[in-house]
Tab-separated table of C-alpha atoms in Angstrom:
chain	number	residue	atom	x	y	z
A	1	MET	CA	52.794	18.779	-2.196
A	2	GLN	CA	49.340	17.718	-1.021
A	3	GLY	CA	47.652	14.412	-1.795
A	4	ILE	CA	45.999	14.105	-5.213
A	5	PHE	CA	42.714	12.358	-6.006
A	6	THR	CA	42.245	11.356	-9.662
A	7	ILE	CA	39.346	9.682	-11.446
A	8	SER	CA	39.519	8.334	-14.995
A	9	LEU	CA	36.527	6.758	-16.728
A	10	ASP	CA	36.489	4.337	-19.675
A	11	PHE	CA	33.412	5.504	-21.630
A	12	GLU	CA	32.654	3.011	-24.382
A	13	LEU	CA	29.035	1.678	-24.471
A	14	HIS	CA	28.822	-1.397	-26.750
A	15	TRP	CA	32.177	-0.765	-28.433
A	16	GLY	CA	33.858	-2.129	-25.321
A	17	VAL	CA	32.072	-5.484	-25.225
A	18	LEU	CA	30.834	-6.190	-28.739
A	19	ASP	CA	32.932	-9.375	-28.766
A	20	LYS	CA	31.448	-10.569	-25.473
A	21	ARG	CA	27.898	-9.283	-24.951
A	22	ASP	CA	24.626	-9.192	-26.876
A	23	ARG	CA	23.713	-5.678	-27.947
A	24	GLN	CA	19.953	-5.956	-27.505
A	25	ALA	CA	20.308	-7.539	-24.074
A	26	ARG	CA	22.303	-4.491	-22.934
A	27	GLU	CA	19.749	-1.897	-24.044
A	28	ALA	CA	18.577	-0.991	-20.539
A	29	CYS	CA	22.159	-0.780	-19.277
A	30	TYR	CA	23.301	1.550	-22.054
A	31	LYS	CA	20.277	3.803	-21.786
A	32	ASN	CA	20.744	3.997	-18.008
A	33	THR	CA	24.414	4.821	-18.592
A	34	LEU	CA	23.553	7.728	-20.872
A	35	ARG	CA	21.098	9.054	-18.270
A	36	ALA	CA	23.726	8.659	-15.546
A	37	VAL	CA	26.350	10.765	-17.353
A	38	PRO	CA	24.768	14.133	-16.434
A	39	GLN	CA	24.138	12.872	-12.904
A	40	MET	CA	27.814	11.967	-12.506
A	41	LEU	CA	28.816	15.348	-13.915
A	42	GLU	CA	26.619	17.099	-11.352
A	43	LEU	CA	28.186	15.081	-8.539
A	44	PHE	CA	31.708	15.833	-9.751
A	45	THR	CA	30.846	19.524	-9.859
A	46	LYS	CA	29.237	19.424	-6.415
A	47	TYR	CA	32.425	18.021	-4.869
A	48	ASP	CA	34.844	19.845	-7.204
A	49	VAL	CA	36.340	16.624	-8.545
A	50	HIS	CA	38.295	16.706	-11.810
A	51	VAL	CA	37.794	13.687	-14.053
A	52	THR	CA	39.247	12.283	-17.269
A	53	TRP	CA	36.608	10.785	-19.557
A	54	ALA	CA	38.599	8.422	-21.806
A	55	THR	CA	36.035	7.980	-24.562
A	56	VAL	CA	35.940	5.645	-27.553
A	57	GLY	CA	36.170	7.970	-30.561
A	58	SER	CA	33.321	6.194	-32.335
A	59	LEU	CA	30.947	7.613	-29.702
A	60	PHE	CA	31.662	11.113	-31.062
A	61	ALA	CA	29.695	10.368	-34.236
A	62	ASP	CA	26.032	11.228	-34.548
A	63	ASN	CA	25.133	8.289	-36.771
A	64	GLU	CA	26.571	5.541	-38.959
A	65	GLN	CA	27.189	7.867	-41.892
A	66	GLU	CA	29.275	10.276	-39.825
A	67	TRP	CA	31.065	7.342	-38.188
A	68	GLU	CA	32.155	6.144	-41.640
A	69	SER	CA	33.592	9.598	-42.382
A	70	PHE	CA	35.922	9.213	-39.375
A	71	LEU	CA	37.225	5.737	-40.232
A	72	PRO	CA	41.016	5.221	-40.195
A	73	SER	CA	43.024	4.823	-43.376
A	74	VAL	CA	44.359	1.459	-42.145
A	75	GLU	CA	42.302	-1.071	-40.236
A	76	PRO	CA	43.788	-3.753	-37.957
A	77	ASN	CA	43.878	-7.296	-39.263
A	78	PHE	CA	43.315	-9.149	-36.009
A	79	ALA	CA	43.990	-12.870	-35.986
A	80	GLU	CA	40.630	-13.267	-34.264
A	81	GLU	CA	37.931	-11.448	-36.210
A	82	LYS	CA	35.875	-10.780	-33.061
A	83	HIS	CA	38.398	-8.149	-31.978
A	84	SER	CA	37.704	-5.922	-34.989
A	85	ALA	CA	35.025	-3.304	-34.346
A	86	TYR	CA	34.915	-2.569	-38.083
A	87	LYS	CA	34.128	-6.142	-39.114
A	88	TRP	CA	31.541	-6.367	-36.355
A	89	ALA	CA	29.875	-3.129	-37.508
A	90	ARG	CA	29.723	-4.260	-41.125
A	91	LYS	CA	28.228	-7.569	-40.096
A	92	ASN	CA	25.711	-6.285	-37.524
A	93	GLY	CA	25.064	-2.702	-38.617
A	94	LEU	CA	24.870	0.555	-36.665
A	95	GLN	CA	21.254	1.352	-37.467
A	96	SER	CA	19.514	4.317	-35.859
A	97	GLN	CA	17.386	2.076	-33.619
A	98	TYR	CA	20.643	1.064	-31.883
A	99	ARG	CA	21.991	4.589	-31.493
A	100	TRP	CA	21.968	4.161	-27.692
A	101	ALA	CA	24.618	1.435	-28.080
A	102	HIS	CA	27.070	3.189	-30.408
A	103	PHE	CA	26.821	6.980	-30.423
A	104	ALA	CA	26.719	9.620	-27.685
A	105	PRO	CA	27.651	13.045	-29.111
A	106	GLU	CA	25.217	14.854	-26.789
A	107	GLU	CA	26.799	13.342	-23.695
A	108	VAL	CA	30.304	14.042	-25.020
A	109	ALA	CA	29.386	17.694	-25.605
A	110	MET	CA	27.968	17.835	-22.086
A	111	ILE	CA	31.249	16.605	-20.588
A	112	MET	CA	33.038	19.508	-22.243
A	113	GLU	CA	30.732	22.016	-20.537
A	114	TYR	CA	31.616	21.069	-16.952
A	115	PRO	CA	34.646	22.481	-15.115
A	116	GLY	CA	37.583	20.160	-14.471
A	117	GLN	CA	36.364	17.484	-16.902
A	118	GLU	CA	38.841	16.276	-19.519
A	119	LEU	CA	37.780	14.551	-22.723
A	120	ALA	CA	40.448	11.984	-23.542
A	121	SER	CA	41.042	9.047	-25.869
A	122	HIS	CA	40.083	5.422	-25.399
A	123	THR	CA	41.210	4.916	-29.027
A	124	PHE	CA	38.754	5.253	-31.913
A	125	SER	CA	37.562	1.657	-32.151
A	126	HIS	CA	38.373	0.279	-28.684
A	127	TYR	CA	41.619	-0.970	-30.196
A	128	TYR	CA	43.331	-3.973	-28.563
A	129	CYS	CA	47.088	-3.412	-28.374
A	130	LEU	CA	48.010	-6.917	-27.170
A	131	GLU	CA	45.954	-8.942	-29.653
A	132	GLN	CA	47.769	-10.445	-32.618
A	133	GLN	CA	47.404	-8.506	-35.855
A	134	SER	CA	49.613	-7.837	-38.893
A	135	GLU	CA	48.986	-4.231	-39.970
A	136	LYS	CA	51.923	-2.274	-38.540
A	137	MET	CA	50.316	1.147	-39.057
A	138	ALA	CA	46.856	0.225	-37.772
A	139	PHE	CA	47.266	1.635	-34.253
A	140	ASP	CA	48.707	4.888	-35.580
A	141	ALA	CA	45.763	5.178	-37.987
A	142	ASP	CA	43.306	4.453	-35.189
A	143	LEU	CA	44.692	7.283	-33.037
A	144	LYS	CA	44.565	9.662	-35.980
A	145	ALA	CA	40.913	8.734	-36.511
A	146	ALA	CA	40.202	9.507	-32.840
A	147	VAL	CA	41.894	12.904	-33.167
A	148	LYS	CA	39.894	13.621	-36.333
A	149	ALA	CA	36.614	12.756	-34.599
A	150	ALA	CA	37.517	14.877	-31.542
A	151	LYS	CA	37.908	17.983	-33.721
A	152	LYS	CA	34.116	18.003	-33.817
A	153	PHE	CA	34.234	19.086	-30.163
A	154	ASN	CA	37.434	21.129	-30.447
A	155	ALA	CA	38.926	18.744	-27.898
A	156	PRO	CA	42.682	18.003	-27.816
A	157	MET	CA	43.414	14.366	-27.091
A	158	ARG	CA	46.227	14.749	-24.533
A	159	SER	CA	45.474	11.679	-22.396
A	160	LEU	CA	44.717	8.068	-23.264
A	161	VAL	CA	43.531	4.897	-21.571
A	162	PHE	CA	44.323	1.605	-23.316
A	163	PRO	CA	41.204	-0.541	-23.893
A	164	ARG	CA	41.077	-3.492	-21.483
A	165	ASN	CA	44.282	-2.112	-19.998
A	166	GLN	CA	46.245	-3.821	-22.800
A	167	ILE	CA	49.310	-1.637	-22.390
A	168	ASN	CA	51.826	-2.468	-25.086
A	169	PRO	CA	55.273	-0.825	-24.742
A	170	HIS	CA	55.563	-0.757	-28.546
A	171	CYS	CA	52.471	1.473	-28.712
A	172	ILE	CA	53.716	4.041	-26.207
A	173	LYS	CA	55.807	6.014	-28.719
A	174	THR	CA	52.946	5.926	-31.237
A	175	CYS	CA	50.777	7.571	-28.603
A	176	TYR	CA	53.359	10.303	-28.086
A	177	ASP	CA	53.725	10.864	-31.830
A	178	ASN	CA	49.970	11.480	-32.000
A	179	GLY	CA	49.950	14.125	-29.283
A	180	ILE	CA	49.191	11.883	-26.298
A	181	GLN	CA	51.075	13.226	-23.286
A	182	ALA	CA	49.714	10.968	-20.520
A	183	VAL	CA	48.540	7.355	-20.400
A	184	ARG	CA	47.031	5.379	-17.551
A	185	THR	CA	48.981	2.298	-16.553
A	186	ASN	CA	47.852	-0.647	-14.441
A	187	PRO	CA	47.912	-0.904	-10.653
A	188	SER	CA	50.934	-2.580	-9.097
A	189	GLY	CA	50.659	-6.277	-8.336
A	190	TRP	CA	51.276	-9.275	-10.583
A	191	TYR	CA	47.542	-9.895	-11.012
A	192	TRP	CA	47.179	-6.513	-12.784
A	193	LYS	CA	49.917	-7.178	-15.358
A	194	PRO	CA	48.634	-6.417	-18.900
A	195	ILE	CA	47.548	-9.525	-20.797
A	196	ALA	CA	45.744	-10.399	-24.020
A	197	ASP	CA	42.073	-11.367	-24.068
A	198	GLY	CA	41.476	-14.761	-22.471
A	199	GLY	CA	44.826	-14.807	-20.715
A	200	ALA	CA	43.508	-14.404	-17.169
A	201	THR	CA	43.974	-17.476	-14.990
A	202	LEU	CA	41.536	-18.455	-12.269
A	203	LEU	CA	44.130	-17.489	-9.644
A	204	ARG	CA	44.624	-14.055	-11.205
A	205	ARG	CA	40.872	-13.414	-11.239
A	206	ALA	CA	40.585	-14.576	-7.631
A	207	PHE	CA	43.336	-12.208	-6.466
A	208	ARG	CA	41.828	-9.260	-8.342
A	209	THR	CA	38.417	-9.922	-6.819
A	210	ALA	CA	39.785	-10.326	-3.303
A	211	ASP	CA	41.854	-7.163	-3.649
A	212	ALA	CA	38.672	-5.108	-3.988
A	213	TYR	CA	37.622	-6.001	-0.449
A	214	ILE	CA	40.699	-6.861	1.626
A	215	GLN	CA	44.447	-6.222	1.690
A	216	VAL	CA	46.225	-8.694	-0.619
A	217	GLY	CA	49.916	-9.020	0.126
A	218	GLY	CA	51.978	-5.858	0.484
A	219	VAL	CA	50.629	-4.040	-2.578
A	220	ARG	CA	50.007	-0.341	-1.936
A	221	THR	CA	47.452	1.593	-3.961
A	222	SER	CA	48.681	5.163	-3.472
A	223	TYR	CA	52.123	6.440	-4.424
A	224	PRO	CA	54.252	9.595	-4.251
A	225	LEU	CA	53.922	12.061	-7.102
A	226	SER	CA	57.691	11.738	-7.521
A	227	ASN	CA	57.168	8.167	-8.794
A	228	ILE	CA	55.918	9.654	-12.075
A	229	LYS	CA	58.916	10.256	-14.339
A	230	VAL	CA	59.330	12.477	-17.376
A	231	ILE	CA	60.876	10.380	-20.174
A	232	PRO	CA	61.717	12.243	-23.412
A	233	GLY	CA	59.684	10.989	-26.357
A	234	GLU	CA	57.093	9.214	-24.192
A	235	PRO	CA	53.842	10.221	-22.506
A	236	LEU	CA	53.676	10.343	-18.727
A	237	LYS	CA	52.684	6.991	-17.231
A	238	LEU	CA	50.051	7.459	-14.528
A	239	PRO	CA	49.433	4.274	-12.514
A	240	ALA	CA	45.868	3.452	-11.534
A	241	SER	CA	45.186	2.626	-7.894
A	242	ARG	CA	41.802	0.968	-7.746
A	243	PHE	CA	38.984	-0.229	-10.008
A	244	LEU	CA	35.676	0.833	-8.448
A	245	ARG	CA	33.570	-2.299	-8.669
A	246	PRO	CA	29.835	-1.712	-9.212
A	247	TRP	CA	27.105	-2.242	-6.649
A	248	SER	CA	25.844	-5.818	-6.479
A	249	PRO	CA	22.456	-7.046	-5.219
A	250	GLN	CA	24.054	-10.295	-4.061
A	251	SER	CA	25.710	-9.020	-0.886
A	252	GLU	CA	25.213	-5.753	0.964
A	253	LEU	CA	28.155	-6.666	3.195
A	254	ALA	CA	30.436	-6.931	0.153
A	255	ASN	CA	29.205	-3.552	-1.074
A	256	LYS	CA	30.051	-1.954	2.274
A	257	MET	CA	33.474	-3.632	2.404
A	258	ARG	CA	34.295	-2.424	-1.093
A	259	LEU	CA	33.353	1.173	-0.312
A	260	ARG	CA	35.093	1.109	3.058
A	261	ARG	CA	38.307	-0.101	1.407
A	262	SER	CA	38.322	2.699	-1.172
A	263	CYS	CA	37.521	5.341	1.444
A	264	GLN	CA	40.344	4.094	3.667
A	265	GLU	CA	42.754	4.208	0.750
A	266	ILE	CA	41.774	7.781	-0.115
A	267	ARG	CA	42.293	8.807	3.507
A	268	ILE	CA	45.716	7.105	3.637
A	269	ALA	CA	46.766	8.821	0.395
A	270	ALA	CA	45.654	12.191	1.783
A	271	LYS	CA	47.597	11.696	5.027
A	272	ARG	CA	50.725	10.592	3.168
A	273	LYS	CA	50.320	13.335	0.544
A	274	GLU	CA	50.240	10.740	-2.218
A	275	VAL	CA	48.351	10.065	-5.449
A	276	TYR	CA	45.195	7.940	-5.487
A	277	HIS	CA	43.797	7.111	-8.951
A	278	LEU	CA	40.333	5.540	-9.138
A	279	TRP	CA	38.786	4.228	-12.365
A	280	TRP	CA	35.710	2.465	-13.707
A	281	HIS	CA	33.398	2.382	-16.739
A	282	PRO	CA	30.246	4.541	-16.756
A	283	GLU	CA	28.554	1.390	-18.076
A	284	ASN	CA	29.303	-0.278	-14.721
A	285	PHE	CA	26.580	1.980	-13.299
A	286	GLY	CA	24.042	0.972	-15.945
A	287	ASP	CA	22.476	-2.068	-14.275
A	288	TYR	CA	21.830	-0.433	-10.884
A	289	PRO	CA	22.255	3.298	-11.497
A	290	GLU	CA	20.627	4.577	-8.308
A	291	GLN	CA	22.702	2.389	-5.988
A	292	ASN	CA	25.929	3.056	-7.911
A	293	LEU	CA	25.414	6.813	-7.861
A	294	GLN	CA	24.849	6.613	-4.116
A	295	SER	CA	28.117	4.667	-3.768
A	296	LEU	CA	29.908	7.280	-5.856
A	297	GLU	CA	28.684	10.050	-3.582
A	298	VAL	CA	30.068	8.189	-0.558
A	299	ILE	CA	33.473	8.159	-2.279
A	300	LEU	CA	33.244	11.843	-3.154
A	301	GLN	CA	32.197	12.739	0.389
A	302	GLN	CA	35.328	10.974	1.635
A	303	TYR	CA	37.423	13.037	-0.772
A	304	LYS	CA	35.746	16.219	0.493
A	305	LYS	CA	36.666	15.307	4.089
A	306	CYS	CA	40.271	14.677	3.042
A	307	ARG	CA	40.384	17.982	1.195
A	308	GLU	CA	39.181	19.810	4.300
A	309	MET	CA	41.376	17.897	6.778
A	310	TYR	CA	44.576	17.291	4.791
A	311	GLY	CA	44.422	19.693	1.846
A	312	MET	CA	43.931	16.934	-0.733
A	313	THR	CA	43.239	18.175	-4.251
A	314	SER	CA	41.763	16.666	-7.416
A	315	TRP	CA	43.470	16.428	-10.812
A	316	ASN	CA	42.407	14.894	-14.079
A	317	MET	CA	45.103	13.173	-16.146
A	318	GLY	CA	45.782	16.266	-18.230
A	319	GLU	CA	46.631	18.239	-15.116
A	320	TYR	CA	49.589	15.932	-14.462
A	321	VAL	CA	50.830	16.982	-17.901
A	322	ASP	CA	50.464	20.640	-16.910
A	323	HIS	CA	52.365	20.030	-13.679
A	324	PHE	CA	55.245	18.032	-15.112
A	325	LEU	CA	55.727	19.993	-18.312
A	326	GLY	CA	55.841	23.183	-16.268
A	327	LYS	CA	58.386	21.618	-13.952
A	328	GLN	CA	60.393	20.313	-16.910
A	329	THR	CA	60.429	23.754	-18.512
A	330	GLU	CA	61.419	25.336	-15.211
A	331	ASN	CA	64.308	22.880	-14.754
A	332	SER	CA	65.446	23.497	-18.323
A	333	GLU	CA	65.558	27.222	-17.686
A	334	VAL	CA	67.568	26.671	-14.497
A	335	ARG	CA	70.084	24.527	-16.391
A	336	LYS	CA	70.395	27.179	-19.081
A	337	THR	CA	71.024	29.839	-16.422
A	338	GLU	CA	73.618	27.669	-14.675
A	339	LYS	CA	75.410	27.079	-17.979
A	340	ILE	CA	75.517	30.812	-18.686
A	341	LEU	CA	76.880	31.520	-15.217
A	342	GLN	CA	79.629	28.950	-15.726
């Protein structure tokens, strides 16, 4: 098996930071993000890179009225009100003048038109699975709302990325019960362990920052495909390798180090015939879109070299489902044949 290069994107606009950032102050960023979506799609097509776009289901709506028609039957009752997208929306409104912050049906439709691009779930409301809340059926209802909204684009929600990487083992089966067959999990390393909002220590943040530029301990970012296991009643768990940090005007040296590290990791994965899974938010490109798109092309050029030299290929998250379910079916048929022969 050749090496595999995977990209998954957390597409969320203001739904992802409404508890942390001011909507109006992010106007330029969000508008730049929406303009960057077709540019990223063109780059992915140019280099034949397959990508999972894990998208907040609320972005599927055209306006506030349609958004309300998608709402779940049960809303979460978070201990901290700031974590509820629904309470925030009722308090602040989703007026048409803020459409650039909350809705992106044109961009979602565009994603569906490009080869190798998978539309996936980032939950409906950017749901936080590790924050305290008392409604037991709220997460299930949220996923059902996301599936309902995705019917607008005739898009099956086979893959999911947990908002803020808050991976809760108790939510895994709920994902499977709602048709999710693959979820992204966190990179290895203690400083990537899932935590609730506000739980990151200074040391954890320091290690995560340093890891983007230099080797930290013995943590490896690529892994054999055989590490992914098929567990009955659960979606596949696909570990991420690296968060692609955005371009910064503060240090050109840091920008070069960050890109060099990712390119080296892709090359190592290709040589070892392993999986390398890169992720980021499209919104990360919003502040400096030109520089970030240039950085992305450097990454994609490295993948192209590895494809030509080592036979590396590109899969979105759904393609792991295709691979493993096919293998599972094949093994089942072999076992049936062996039983008959006995």
